[in-house]
Tab-separated table of C-alpha atoms and ligand atoms in Angstrom:
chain	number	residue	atom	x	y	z
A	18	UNK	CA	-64.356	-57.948	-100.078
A	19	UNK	CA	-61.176	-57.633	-97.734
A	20	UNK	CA	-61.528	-56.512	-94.473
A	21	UNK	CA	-60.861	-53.194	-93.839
A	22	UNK	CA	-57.868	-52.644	-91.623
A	23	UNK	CA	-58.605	-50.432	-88.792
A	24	UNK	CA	-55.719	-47.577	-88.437
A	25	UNK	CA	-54.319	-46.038	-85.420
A	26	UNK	CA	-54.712	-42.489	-85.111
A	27	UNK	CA	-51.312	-42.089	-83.559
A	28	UNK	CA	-48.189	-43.859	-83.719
A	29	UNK	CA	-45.380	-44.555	-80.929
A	30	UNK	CA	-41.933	-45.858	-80.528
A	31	UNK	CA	-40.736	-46.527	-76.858
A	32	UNK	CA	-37.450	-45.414	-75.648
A	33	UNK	CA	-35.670	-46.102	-72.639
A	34	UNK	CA	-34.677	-43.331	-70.419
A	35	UNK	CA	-33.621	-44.119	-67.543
A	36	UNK	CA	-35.266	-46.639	-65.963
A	37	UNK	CA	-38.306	-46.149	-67.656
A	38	UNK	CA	-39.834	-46.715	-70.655
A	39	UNK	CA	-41.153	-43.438	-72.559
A	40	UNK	CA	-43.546	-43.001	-75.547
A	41	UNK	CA	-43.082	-40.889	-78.505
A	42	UNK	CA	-45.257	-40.330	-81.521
A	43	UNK	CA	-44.118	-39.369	-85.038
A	44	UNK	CA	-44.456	-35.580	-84.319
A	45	UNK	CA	-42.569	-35.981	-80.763
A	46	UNK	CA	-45.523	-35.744	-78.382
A	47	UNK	CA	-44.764	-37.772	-75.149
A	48	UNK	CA	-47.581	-39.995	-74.822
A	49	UNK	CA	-46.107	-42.211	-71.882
A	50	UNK	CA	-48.478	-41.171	-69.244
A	51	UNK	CA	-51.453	-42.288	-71.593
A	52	UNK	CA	-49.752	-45.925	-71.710
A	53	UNK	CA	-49.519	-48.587	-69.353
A	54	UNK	CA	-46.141	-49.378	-68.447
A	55	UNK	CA	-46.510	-53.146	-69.297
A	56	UNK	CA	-47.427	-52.358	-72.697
A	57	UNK	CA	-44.443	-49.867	-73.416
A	58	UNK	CA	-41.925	-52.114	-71.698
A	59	UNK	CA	-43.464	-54.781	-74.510
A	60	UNK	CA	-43.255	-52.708	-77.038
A	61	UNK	CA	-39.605	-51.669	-76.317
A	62	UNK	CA	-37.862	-55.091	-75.499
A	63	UNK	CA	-39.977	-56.608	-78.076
A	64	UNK	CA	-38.993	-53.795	-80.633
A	65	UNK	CA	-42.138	-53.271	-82.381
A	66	UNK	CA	-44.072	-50.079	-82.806
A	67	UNK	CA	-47.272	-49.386	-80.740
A	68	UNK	CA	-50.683	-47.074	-82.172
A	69	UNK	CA	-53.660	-45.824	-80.794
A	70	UNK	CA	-57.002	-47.355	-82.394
A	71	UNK	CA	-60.564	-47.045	-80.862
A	72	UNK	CA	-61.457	-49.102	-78.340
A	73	UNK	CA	-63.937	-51.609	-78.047
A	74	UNK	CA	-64.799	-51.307	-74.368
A	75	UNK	CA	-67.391	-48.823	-73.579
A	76	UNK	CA	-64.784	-47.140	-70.548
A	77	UNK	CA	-61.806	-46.305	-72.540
A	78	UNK	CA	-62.129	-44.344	-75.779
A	79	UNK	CA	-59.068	-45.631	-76.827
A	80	UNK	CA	-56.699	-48.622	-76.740
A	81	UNK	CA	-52.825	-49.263	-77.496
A	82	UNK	CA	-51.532	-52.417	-78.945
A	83	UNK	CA	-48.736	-53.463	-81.000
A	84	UNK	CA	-48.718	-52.315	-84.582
A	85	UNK	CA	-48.803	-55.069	-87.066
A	86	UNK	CA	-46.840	-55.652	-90.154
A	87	UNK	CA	-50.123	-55.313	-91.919
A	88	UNK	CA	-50.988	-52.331	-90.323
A	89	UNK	CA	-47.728	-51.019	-91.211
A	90	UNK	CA	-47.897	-51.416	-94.715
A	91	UNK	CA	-51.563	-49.512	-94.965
A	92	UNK	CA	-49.489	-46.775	-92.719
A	93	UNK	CA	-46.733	-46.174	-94.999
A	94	UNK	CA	-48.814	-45.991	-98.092
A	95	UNK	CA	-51.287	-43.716	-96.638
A	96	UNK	CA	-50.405	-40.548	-96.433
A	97	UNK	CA	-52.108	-39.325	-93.680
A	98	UNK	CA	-49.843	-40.642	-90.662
A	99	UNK	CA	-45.700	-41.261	-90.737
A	100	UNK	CA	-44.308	-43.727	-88.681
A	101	UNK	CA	-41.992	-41.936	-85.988
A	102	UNK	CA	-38.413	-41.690	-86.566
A	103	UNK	CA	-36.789	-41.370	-83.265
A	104	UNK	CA	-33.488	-40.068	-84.370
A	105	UNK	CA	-34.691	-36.534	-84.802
A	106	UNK	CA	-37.415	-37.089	-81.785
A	107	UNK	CA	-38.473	-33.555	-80.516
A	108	UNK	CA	-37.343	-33.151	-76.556
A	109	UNK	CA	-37.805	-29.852	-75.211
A	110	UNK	CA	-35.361	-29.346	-73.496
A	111	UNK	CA	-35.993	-26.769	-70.419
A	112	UNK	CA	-34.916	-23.009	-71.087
A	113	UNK	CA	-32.412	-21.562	-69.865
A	114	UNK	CA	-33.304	-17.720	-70.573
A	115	UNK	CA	-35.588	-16.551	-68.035
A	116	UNK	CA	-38.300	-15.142	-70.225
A	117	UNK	CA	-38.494	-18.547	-71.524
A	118	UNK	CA	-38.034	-20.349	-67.853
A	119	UNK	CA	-41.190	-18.111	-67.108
A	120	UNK	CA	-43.006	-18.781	-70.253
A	121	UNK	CA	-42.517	-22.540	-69.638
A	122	UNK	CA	-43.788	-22.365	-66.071
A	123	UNK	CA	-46.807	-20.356	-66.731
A	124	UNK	CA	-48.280	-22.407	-69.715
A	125	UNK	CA	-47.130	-25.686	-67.831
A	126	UNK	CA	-50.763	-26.249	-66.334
A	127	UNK	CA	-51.233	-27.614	-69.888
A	128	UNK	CA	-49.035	-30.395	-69.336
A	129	UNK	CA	-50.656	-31.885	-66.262
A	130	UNK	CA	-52.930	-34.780	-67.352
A	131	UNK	CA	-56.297	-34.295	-66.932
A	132	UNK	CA	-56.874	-37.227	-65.002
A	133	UNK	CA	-55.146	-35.664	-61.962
A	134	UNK	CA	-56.828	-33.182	-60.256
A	135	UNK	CA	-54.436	-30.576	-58.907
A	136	UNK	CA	-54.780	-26.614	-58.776
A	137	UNK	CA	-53.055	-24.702	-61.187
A	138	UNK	CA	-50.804	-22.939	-58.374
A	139	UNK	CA	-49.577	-26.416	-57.079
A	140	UNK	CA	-49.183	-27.572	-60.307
A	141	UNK	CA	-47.025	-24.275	-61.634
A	142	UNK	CA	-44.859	-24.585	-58.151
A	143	UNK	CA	-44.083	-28.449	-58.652
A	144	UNK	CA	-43.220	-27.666	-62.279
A	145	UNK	CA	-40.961	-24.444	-61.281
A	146	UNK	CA	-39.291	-26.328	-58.306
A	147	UNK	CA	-38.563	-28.721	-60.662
A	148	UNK	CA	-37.204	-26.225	-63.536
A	149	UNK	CA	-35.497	-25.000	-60.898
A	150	UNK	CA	-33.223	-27.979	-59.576
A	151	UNK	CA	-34.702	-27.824	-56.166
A	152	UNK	CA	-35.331	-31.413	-54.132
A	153	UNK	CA	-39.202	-31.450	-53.884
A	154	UNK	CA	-41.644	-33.202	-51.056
A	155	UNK	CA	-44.634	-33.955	-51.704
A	156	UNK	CA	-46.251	-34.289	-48.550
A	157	UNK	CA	-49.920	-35.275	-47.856
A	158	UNK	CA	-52.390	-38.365	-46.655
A	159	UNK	CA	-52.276	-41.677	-48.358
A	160	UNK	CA	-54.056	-42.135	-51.304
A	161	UNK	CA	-54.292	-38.248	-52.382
A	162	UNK	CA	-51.989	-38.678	-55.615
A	163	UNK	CA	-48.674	-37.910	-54.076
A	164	UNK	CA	-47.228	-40.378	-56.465
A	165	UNK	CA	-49.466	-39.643	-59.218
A	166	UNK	CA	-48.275	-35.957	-59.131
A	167	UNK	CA	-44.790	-36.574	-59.115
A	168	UNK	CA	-44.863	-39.192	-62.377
A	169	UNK	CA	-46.677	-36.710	-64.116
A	170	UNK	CA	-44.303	-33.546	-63.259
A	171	UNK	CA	-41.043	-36.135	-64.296
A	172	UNK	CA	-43.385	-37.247	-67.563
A	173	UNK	CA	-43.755	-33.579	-68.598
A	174	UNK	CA	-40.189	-32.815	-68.642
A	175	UNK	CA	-38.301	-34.265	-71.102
A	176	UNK	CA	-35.555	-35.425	-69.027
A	177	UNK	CA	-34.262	-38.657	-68.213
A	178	UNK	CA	-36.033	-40.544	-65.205
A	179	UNK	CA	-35.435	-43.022	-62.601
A	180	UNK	CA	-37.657	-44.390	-60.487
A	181	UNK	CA	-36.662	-45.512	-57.124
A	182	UNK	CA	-39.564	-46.885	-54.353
A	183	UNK	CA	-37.627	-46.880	-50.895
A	184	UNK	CA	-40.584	-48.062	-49.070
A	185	UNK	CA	-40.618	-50.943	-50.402
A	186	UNK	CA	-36.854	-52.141	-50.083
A	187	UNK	CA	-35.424	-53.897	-47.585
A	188	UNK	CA	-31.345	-52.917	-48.246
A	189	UNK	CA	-31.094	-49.487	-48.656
A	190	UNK	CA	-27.225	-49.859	-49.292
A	191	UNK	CA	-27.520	-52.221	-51.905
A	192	UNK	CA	-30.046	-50.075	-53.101
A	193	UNK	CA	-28.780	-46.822	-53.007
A	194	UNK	CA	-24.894	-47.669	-53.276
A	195	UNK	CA	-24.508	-51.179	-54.678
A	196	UNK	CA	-23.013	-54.559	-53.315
A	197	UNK	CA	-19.836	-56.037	-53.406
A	198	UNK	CA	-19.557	-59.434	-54.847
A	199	UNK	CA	-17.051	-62.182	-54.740
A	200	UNK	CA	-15.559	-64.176	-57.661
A	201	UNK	CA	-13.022	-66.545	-58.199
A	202	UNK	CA	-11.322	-64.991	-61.029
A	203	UNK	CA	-11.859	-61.310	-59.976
A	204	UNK	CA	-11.654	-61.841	-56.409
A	205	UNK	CA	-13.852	-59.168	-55.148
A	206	UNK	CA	-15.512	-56.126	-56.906
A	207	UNK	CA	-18.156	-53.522	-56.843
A	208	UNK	CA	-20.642	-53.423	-58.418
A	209	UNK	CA	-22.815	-49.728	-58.358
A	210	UNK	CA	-26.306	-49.697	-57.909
A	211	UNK	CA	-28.836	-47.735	-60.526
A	212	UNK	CA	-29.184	-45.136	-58.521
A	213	UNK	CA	-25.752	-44.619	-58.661
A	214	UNK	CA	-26.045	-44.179	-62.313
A	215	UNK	CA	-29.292	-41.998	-61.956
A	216	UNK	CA	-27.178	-39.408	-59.951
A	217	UNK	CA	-24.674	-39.703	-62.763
A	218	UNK	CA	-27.164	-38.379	-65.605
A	219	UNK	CA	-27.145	-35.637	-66.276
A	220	UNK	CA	-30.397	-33.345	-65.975
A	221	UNK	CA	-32.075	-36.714	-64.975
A	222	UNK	CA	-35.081	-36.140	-62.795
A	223	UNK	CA	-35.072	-39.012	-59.554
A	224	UNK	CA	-38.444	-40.085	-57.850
A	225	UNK	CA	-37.949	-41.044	-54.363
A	226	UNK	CA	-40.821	-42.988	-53.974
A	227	UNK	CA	-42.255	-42.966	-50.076
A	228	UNK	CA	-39.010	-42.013	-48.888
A	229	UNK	CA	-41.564	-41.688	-45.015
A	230	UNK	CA	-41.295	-45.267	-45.298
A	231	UNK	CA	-37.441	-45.909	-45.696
A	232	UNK	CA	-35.295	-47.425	-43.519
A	233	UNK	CA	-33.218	-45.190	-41.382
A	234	UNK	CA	-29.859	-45.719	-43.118
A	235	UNK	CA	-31.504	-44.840	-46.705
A	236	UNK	CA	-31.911	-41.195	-45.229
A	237	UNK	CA	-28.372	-41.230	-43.727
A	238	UNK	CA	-27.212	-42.140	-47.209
A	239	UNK	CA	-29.058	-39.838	-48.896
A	240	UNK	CA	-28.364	-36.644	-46.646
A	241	UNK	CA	-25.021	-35.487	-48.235
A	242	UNK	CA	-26.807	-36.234	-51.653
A	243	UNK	CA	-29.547	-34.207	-51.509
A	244	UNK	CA	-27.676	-31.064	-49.618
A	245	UNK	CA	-27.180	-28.412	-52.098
A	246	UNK	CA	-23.575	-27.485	-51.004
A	247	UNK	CA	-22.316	-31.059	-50.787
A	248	UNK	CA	-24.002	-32.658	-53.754
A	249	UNK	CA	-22.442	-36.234	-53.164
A	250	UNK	CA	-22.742	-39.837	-52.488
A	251	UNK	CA	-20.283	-42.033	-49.842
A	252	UNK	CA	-19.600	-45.240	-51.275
A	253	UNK	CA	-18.396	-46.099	-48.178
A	254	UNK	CA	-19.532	-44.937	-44.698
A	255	UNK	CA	-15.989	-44.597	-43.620
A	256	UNK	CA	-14.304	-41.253	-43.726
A	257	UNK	CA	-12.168	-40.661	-46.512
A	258	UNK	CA	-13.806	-43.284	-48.987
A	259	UNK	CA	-14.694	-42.822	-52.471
A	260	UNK	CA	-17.615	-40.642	-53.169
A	261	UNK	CA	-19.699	-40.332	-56.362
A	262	UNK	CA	-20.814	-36.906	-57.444
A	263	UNK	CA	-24.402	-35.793	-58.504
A	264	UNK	CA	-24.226	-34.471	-62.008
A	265	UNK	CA	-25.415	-31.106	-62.860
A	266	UNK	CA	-28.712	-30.438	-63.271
A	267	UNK	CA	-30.411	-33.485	-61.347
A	268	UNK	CA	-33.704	-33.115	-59.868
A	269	UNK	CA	-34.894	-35.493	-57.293
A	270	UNK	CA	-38.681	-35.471	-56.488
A	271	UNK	CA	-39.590	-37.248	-53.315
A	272	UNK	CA	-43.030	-38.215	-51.749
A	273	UNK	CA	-43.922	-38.707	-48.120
A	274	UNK	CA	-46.903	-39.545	-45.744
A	275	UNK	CA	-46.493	-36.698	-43.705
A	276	UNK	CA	-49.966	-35.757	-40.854
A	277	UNK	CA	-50.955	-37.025	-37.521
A	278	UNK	CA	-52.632	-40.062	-38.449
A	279	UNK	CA	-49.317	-41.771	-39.879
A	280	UNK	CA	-48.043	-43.391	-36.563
A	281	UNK	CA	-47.217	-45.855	-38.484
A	282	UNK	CA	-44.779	-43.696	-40.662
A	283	UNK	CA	-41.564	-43.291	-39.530
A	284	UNK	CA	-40.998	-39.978	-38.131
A	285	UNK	CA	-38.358	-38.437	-40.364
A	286	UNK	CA	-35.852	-36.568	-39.492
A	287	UNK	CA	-35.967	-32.903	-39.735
A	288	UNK	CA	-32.137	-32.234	-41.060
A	289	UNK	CA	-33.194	-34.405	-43.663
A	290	UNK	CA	-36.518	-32.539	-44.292
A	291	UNK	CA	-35.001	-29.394	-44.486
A	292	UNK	CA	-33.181	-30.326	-47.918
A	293	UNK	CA	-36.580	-30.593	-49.512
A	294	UNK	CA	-39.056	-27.686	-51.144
A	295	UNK	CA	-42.199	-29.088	-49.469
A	296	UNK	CA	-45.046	-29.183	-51.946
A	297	UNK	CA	-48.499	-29.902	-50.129
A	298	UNK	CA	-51.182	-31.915	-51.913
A	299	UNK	CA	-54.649	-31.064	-51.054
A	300	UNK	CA	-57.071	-33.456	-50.050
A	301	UNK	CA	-59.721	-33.040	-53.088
A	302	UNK	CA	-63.062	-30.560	-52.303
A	303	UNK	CA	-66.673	-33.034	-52.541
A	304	UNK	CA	-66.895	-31.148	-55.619
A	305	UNK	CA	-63.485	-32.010	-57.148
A	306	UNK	CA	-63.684	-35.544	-56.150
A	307	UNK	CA	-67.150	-35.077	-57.907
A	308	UNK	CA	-65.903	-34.202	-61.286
A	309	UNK	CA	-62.576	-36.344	-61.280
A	310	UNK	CA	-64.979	-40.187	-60.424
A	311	UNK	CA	-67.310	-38.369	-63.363
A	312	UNK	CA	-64.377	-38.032	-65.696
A	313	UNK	CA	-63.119	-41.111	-64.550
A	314	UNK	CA	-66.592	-43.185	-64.642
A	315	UNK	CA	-68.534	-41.627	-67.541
A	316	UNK	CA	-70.861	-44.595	-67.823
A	317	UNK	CA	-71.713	-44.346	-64.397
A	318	UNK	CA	-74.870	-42.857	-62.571
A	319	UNK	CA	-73.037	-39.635	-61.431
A	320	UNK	CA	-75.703	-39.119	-58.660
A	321	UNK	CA	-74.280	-42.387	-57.013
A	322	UNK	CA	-70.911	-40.690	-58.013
A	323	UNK	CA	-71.803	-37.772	-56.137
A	324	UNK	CA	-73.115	-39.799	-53.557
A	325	UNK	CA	-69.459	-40.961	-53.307
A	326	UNK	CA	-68.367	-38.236	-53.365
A	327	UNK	CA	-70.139	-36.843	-50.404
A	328	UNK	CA	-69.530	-39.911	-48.077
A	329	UNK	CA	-65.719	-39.566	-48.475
A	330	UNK	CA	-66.416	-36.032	-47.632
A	331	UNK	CA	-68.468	-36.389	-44.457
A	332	UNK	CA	-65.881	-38.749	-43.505
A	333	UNK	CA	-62.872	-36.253	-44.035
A	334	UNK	CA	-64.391	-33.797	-42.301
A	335	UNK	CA	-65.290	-35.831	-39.514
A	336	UNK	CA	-61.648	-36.848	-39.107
A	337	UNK	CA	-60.627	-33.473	-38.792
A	338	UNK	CA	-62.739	-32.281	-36.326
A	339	UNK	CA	-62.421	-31.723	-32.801
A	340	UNK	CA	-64.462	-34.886	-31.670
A	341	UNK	CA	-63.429	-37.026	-34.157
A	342	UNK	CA	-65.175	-40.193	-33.890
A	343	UNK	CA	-62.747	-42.274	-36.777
A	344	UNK	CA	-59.345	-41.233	-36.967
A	345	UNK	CA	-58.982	-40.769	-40.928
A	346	UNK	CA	-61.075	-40.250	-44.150
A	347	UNK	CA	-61.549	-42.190	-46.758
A	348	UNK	CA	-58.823	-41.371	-49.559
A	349	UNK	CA	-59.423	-40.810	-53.273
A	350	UNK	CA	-57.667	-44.128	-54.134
A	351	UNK	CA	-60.384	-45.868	-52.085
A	352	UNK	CA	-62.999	-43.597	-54.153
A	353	UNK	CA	-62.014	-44.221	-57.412
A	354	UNK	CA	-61.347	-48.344	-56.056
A	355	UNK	CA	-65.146	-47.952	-55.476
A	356	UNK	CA	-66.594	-46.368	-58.557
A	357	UNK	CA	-64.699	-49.312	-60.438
A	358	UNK	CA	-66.741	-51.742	-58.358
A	359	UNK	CA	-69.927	-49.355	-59.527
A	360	UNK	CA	-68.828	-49.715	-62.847
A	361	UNK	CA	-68.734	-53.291	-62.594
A	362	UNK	CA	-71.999	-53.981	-61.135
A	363	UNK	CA	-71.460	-53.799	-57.787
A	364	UNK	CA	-74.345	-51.683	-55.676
A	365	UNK	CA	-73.150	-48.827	-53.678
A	366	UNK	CA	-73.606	-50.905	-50.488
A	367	UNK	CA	-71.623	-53.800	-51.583
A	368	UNK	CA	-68.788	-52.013	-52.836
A	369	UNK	CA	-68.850	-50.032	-49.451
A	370	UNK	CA	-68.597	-53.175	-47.789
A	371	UNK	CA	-65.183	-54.490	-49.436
A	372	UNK	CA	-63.450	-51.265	-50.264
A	373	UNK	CA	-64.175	-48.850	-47.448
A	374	UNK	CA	-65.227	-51.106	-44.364
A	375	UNK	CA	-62.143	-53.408	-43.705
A	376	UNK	CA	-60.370	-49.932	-43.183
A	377	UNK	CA	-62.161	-48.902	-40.094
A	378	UNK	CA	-61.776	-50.783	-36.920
A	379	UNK	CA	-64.812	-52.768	-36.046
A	380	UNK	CA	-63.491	-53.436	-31.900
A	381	UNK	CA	-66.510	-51.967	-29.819
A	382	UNK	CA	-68.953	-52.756	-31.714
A	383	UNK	CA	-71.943	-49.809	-32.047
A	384	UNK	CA	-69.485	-47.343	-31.138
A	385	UNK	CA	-66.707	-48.421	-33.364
A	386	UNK	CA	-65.586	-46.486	-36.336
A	387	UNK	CA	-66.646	-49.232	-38.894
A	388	UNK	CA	-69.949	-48.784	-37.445
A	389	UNK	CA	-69.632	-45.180	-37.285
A	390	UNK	CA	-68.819	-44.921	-41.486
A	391	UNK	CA	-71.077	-47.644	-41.833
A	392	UNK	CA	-73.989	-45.598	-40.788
A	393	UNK	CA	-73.022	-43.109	-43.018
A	394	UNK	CA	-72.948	-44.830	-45.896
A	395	UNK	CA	-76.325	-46.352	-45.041
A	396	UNK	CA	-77.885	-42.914	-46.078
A	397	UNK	CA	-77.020	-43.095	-49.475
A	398	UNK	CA	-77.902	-46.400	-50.221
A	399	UNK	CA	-81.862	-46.130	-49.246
A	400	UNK	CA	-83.106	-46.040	-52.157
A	401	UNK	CA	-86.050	-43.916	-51.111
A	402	UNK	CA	-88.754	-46.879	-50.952
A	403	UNK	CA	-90.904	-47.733	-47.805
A	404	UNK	CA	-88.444	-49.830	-45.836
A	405	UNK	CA	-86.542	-46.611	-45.217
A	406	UNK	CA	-85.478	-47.551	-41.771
A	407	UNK	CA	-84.937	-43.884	-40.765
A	408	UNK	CA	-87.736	-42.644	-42.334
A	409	UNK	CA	-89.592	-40.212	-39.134
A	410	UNK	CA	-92.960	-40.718	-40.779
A	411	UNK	CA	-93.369	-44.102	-39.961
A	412	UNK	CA	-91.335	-43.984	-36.905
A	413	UNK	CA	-93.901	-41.364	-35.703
A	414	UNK	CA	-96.924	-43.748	-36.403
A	415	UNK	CA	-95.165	-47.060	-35.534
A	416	UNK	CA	-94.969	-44.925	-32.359
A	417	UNK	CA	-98.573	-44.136	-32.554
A	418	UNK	CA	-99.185	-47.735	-33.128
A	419	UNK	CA	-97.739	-49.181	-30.283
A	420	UNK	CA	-99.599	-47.117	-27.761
B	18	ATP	N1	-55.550	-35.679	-56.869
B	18	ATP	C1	-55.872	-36.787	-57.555
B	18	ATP	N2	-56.247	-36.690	-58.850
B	18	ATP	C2	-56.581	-37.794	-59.535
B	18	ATP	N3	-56.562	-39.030	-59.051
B	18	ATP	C3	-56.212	-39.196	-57.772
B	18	ATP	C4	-55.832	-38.078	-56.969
B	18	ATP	N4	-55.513	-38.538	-55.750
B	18	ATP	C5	-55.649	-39.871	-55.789
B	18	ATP	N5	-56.073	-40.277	-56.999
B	18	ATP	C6	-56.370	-41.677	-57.367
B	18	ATP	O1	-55.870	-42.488	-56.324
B	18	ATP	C7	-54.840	-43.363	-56.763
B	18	ATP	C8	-53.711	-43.367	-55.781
B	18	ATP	O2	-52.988	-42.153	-55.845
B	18	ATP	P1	-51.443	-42.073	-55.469
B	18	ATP	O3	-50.821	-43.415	-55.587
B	18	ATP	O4	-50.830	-40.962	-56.200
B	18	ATP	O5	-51.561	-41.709	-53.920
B	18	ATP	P2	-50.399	-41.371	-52.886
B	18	ATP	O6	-50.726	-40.038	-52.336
B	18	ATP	O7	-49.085	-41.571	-53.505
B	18	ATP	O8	-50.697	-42.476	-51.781
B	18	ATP	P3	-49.684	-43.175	-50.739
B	18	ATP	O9	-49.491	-42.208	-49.634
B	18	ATP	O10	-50.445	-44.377	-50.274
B	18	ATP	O11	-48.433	-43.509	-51.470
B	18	ATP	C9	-54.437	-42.841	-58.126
B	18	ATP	O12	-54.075	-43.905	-58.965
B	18	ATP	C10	-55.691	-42.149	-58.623
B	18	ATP	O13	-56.559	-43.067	-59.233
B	19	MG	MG1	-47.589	-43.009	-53.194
């Protein structure tokens, strides 16, 4: 007997927009956020369509690989799926009429994936900001899904989108404006930088990526850029120089470690702040962070998940109050880095050793605040048997004992 071909349940073709690679199934649903950006980039350069079959690992339900001719073939003569033609691919665009702008906003908490846990009011704001054309901060601690949030508000709009990370570069005019080169032929030319052409699209929505963490002269650049009555970039940072304007209808969605505990953080400055809608992300409730590692980590114990949960907890709250004995908590990236040690076999204790220790400063020894959050998560990994080392009982009658 032949082997039965197993069949996606849905089909995508990648497009580019932007600088980024976006997913499409036959009926137009955007199904980029669902796909690894390796695998779409694959599937785009290498031309080939990509589907959605079961997985065979027990943590995802589903995986996406390339489509085979094979697989194709079974498709097309089965009736039950159409490959996706792209010409007439579905984009809604965003409405102009205000009934509709409201309409959109207020069934938007739809479009947030469920992975990221956000409140419905944040979510509604970031998604009306952005409707609206303002520049958007989001501001909040590291690890709390600042970036997260912002690829999934520019994934829900079906706009073109650039993604920019100024933290991590080193020449913000190359960068930001471009470089000139030299050539024998040409003798020397310009040549513009991406983000030059992002601020050139049209409706395109721009992530700033950790714009805290630029250099200096990226926020000088971007200043006349992001100010709503000038609306354009110097080429030059002589007076009287070209200067590129922002298309209508660009969005630019920025993030920034913004609180006390980011020393490290440039301070920035606060004409440049004031160009920005701030949107604050919250620092998720025990029970939120609860139910996100349990949606997360299904095949995990969710009492050590809650156990997780709580520790991260005790430790926020501990770095917010008055006496604060360690001078931040421990973020939801480190959470979720944990659980995925859980998942893998890892006990609670060791995965608290490599993921949450070597963030606390272990200078001074019993009173330092690796020791501190060590002790904490001590409690949760007794596993209730006699060598309980805190267990009053036999404290009382070792006591007793000893006398
Ligand atoms: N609110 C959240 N909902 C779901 N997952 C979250 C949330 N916050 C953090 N995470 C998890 O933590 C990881 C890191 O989040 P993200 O990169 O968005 O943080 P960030 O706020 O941008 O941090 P940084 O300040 O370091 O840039 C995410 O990939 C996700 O797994
Ligand atoms: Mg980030």
């Amino acid at each position: 007997m032949a082997k039965q071909i197993i069949l996606p349940d849905v089909v995508c073709k990648v497009e580019k927009s932007g600088n980024r690679y976006n997913a499409y199934s036959t009926d137009g649903t955007k199904y980029t956020s669902d796909i690894t950006t390796g695998c779409r980039k694959n599937a785009y350069e290498g031309d080939y369509l990509i589907g959605r079959f079961p997985s065979t690992s027990p943590r995802y339900e589903f995986a996406w690989r390339r489509i085979t001719d094979k697989v194709l073939n079974q498709l097309e003569n089965s009736s039950s799926i159409n490959t996706p033609n792209t010409s007439d691919s579905v984009s809604v665009d965003v409405p102009t009429d205000h009934a509709e702008v409201l309409n959109f906003i207020h069934s938007s908490y739809s479009l947030k994936p469920k992975g990221l846990m956000m409140t419905e009011l944040k979510w509604k704001y970031l998604i009306r900001s952005a409707v609206r054309g303002k520049n958007i901060m989001m501001t909040g601690p590291a690890g709390c899904g600042k970036t997260m949030a912002a690829k999934s508000v520019v994934n829900s709009l079906d706009r073109p989108d650039f993604y920019f990370n100024l933290g991590a570069t080193q020449d913000p005019r190359s960068t930001l404006i471009g470089n000139t080169h030299f050539e024998k032929e040409k003798g020397t030319f310009f040549s513009k930088s991406l983000f030059v052409e992002a601020i050139q699209t049209p409706n395109s929505v721009i992530l700033l990526d950790e714009l805290s963490r630029a250099h200096p002269d990226a926020w000088n650049i971007l200043m006349t850029v992001l100010d709503y009555g000038q609306r354009y970039l110097r080429l030059d940072e002589a007076d009287g120089s070209d200067t590129i304007k922002v298309a209508e209808g660009v969005t630019f969605v920025a993030t920034a470690n913004i609180g006390n505990e980011y020393t490290s953080t440039r301070v920035m400055d606060k004409a440049l702040m004031d160009r920005f809608t701030i949107v604050e992300m919250d620092v998720l409730s025990e029970d939120d962070e609860t139910t996100l590692l349990n949606y997360m980590f299904p095949h995990v114990d969710s009492s050590v998940l809650s156990s997780v949960s709580k520790i991260a907890s005790l430790t926020r709250t501990e770095s917010n109050s008055e006496t604060a004995r360690i001078t931040s908590g421990i973020s939801t990236r480190t959470t979720v880095e944990l659980c995925g040690l859980l998942y893998d076999g890892f006990s609670l204790e060791e995965s608290a050793e490599v993921s949450i220790y070597p963030q606390y400063d272990s200078t001074g020894g019993v009173d330092s605040e690796r020791t501190f959050v060590k002790q904490i998560v001590q409690k949760f990994c007794d596993d209730g048997s006699t060598d309980d080392l805190f267990n009053e009982d036999e404290m009382a009658e070792a006591e007793g004992d000893a006398s």
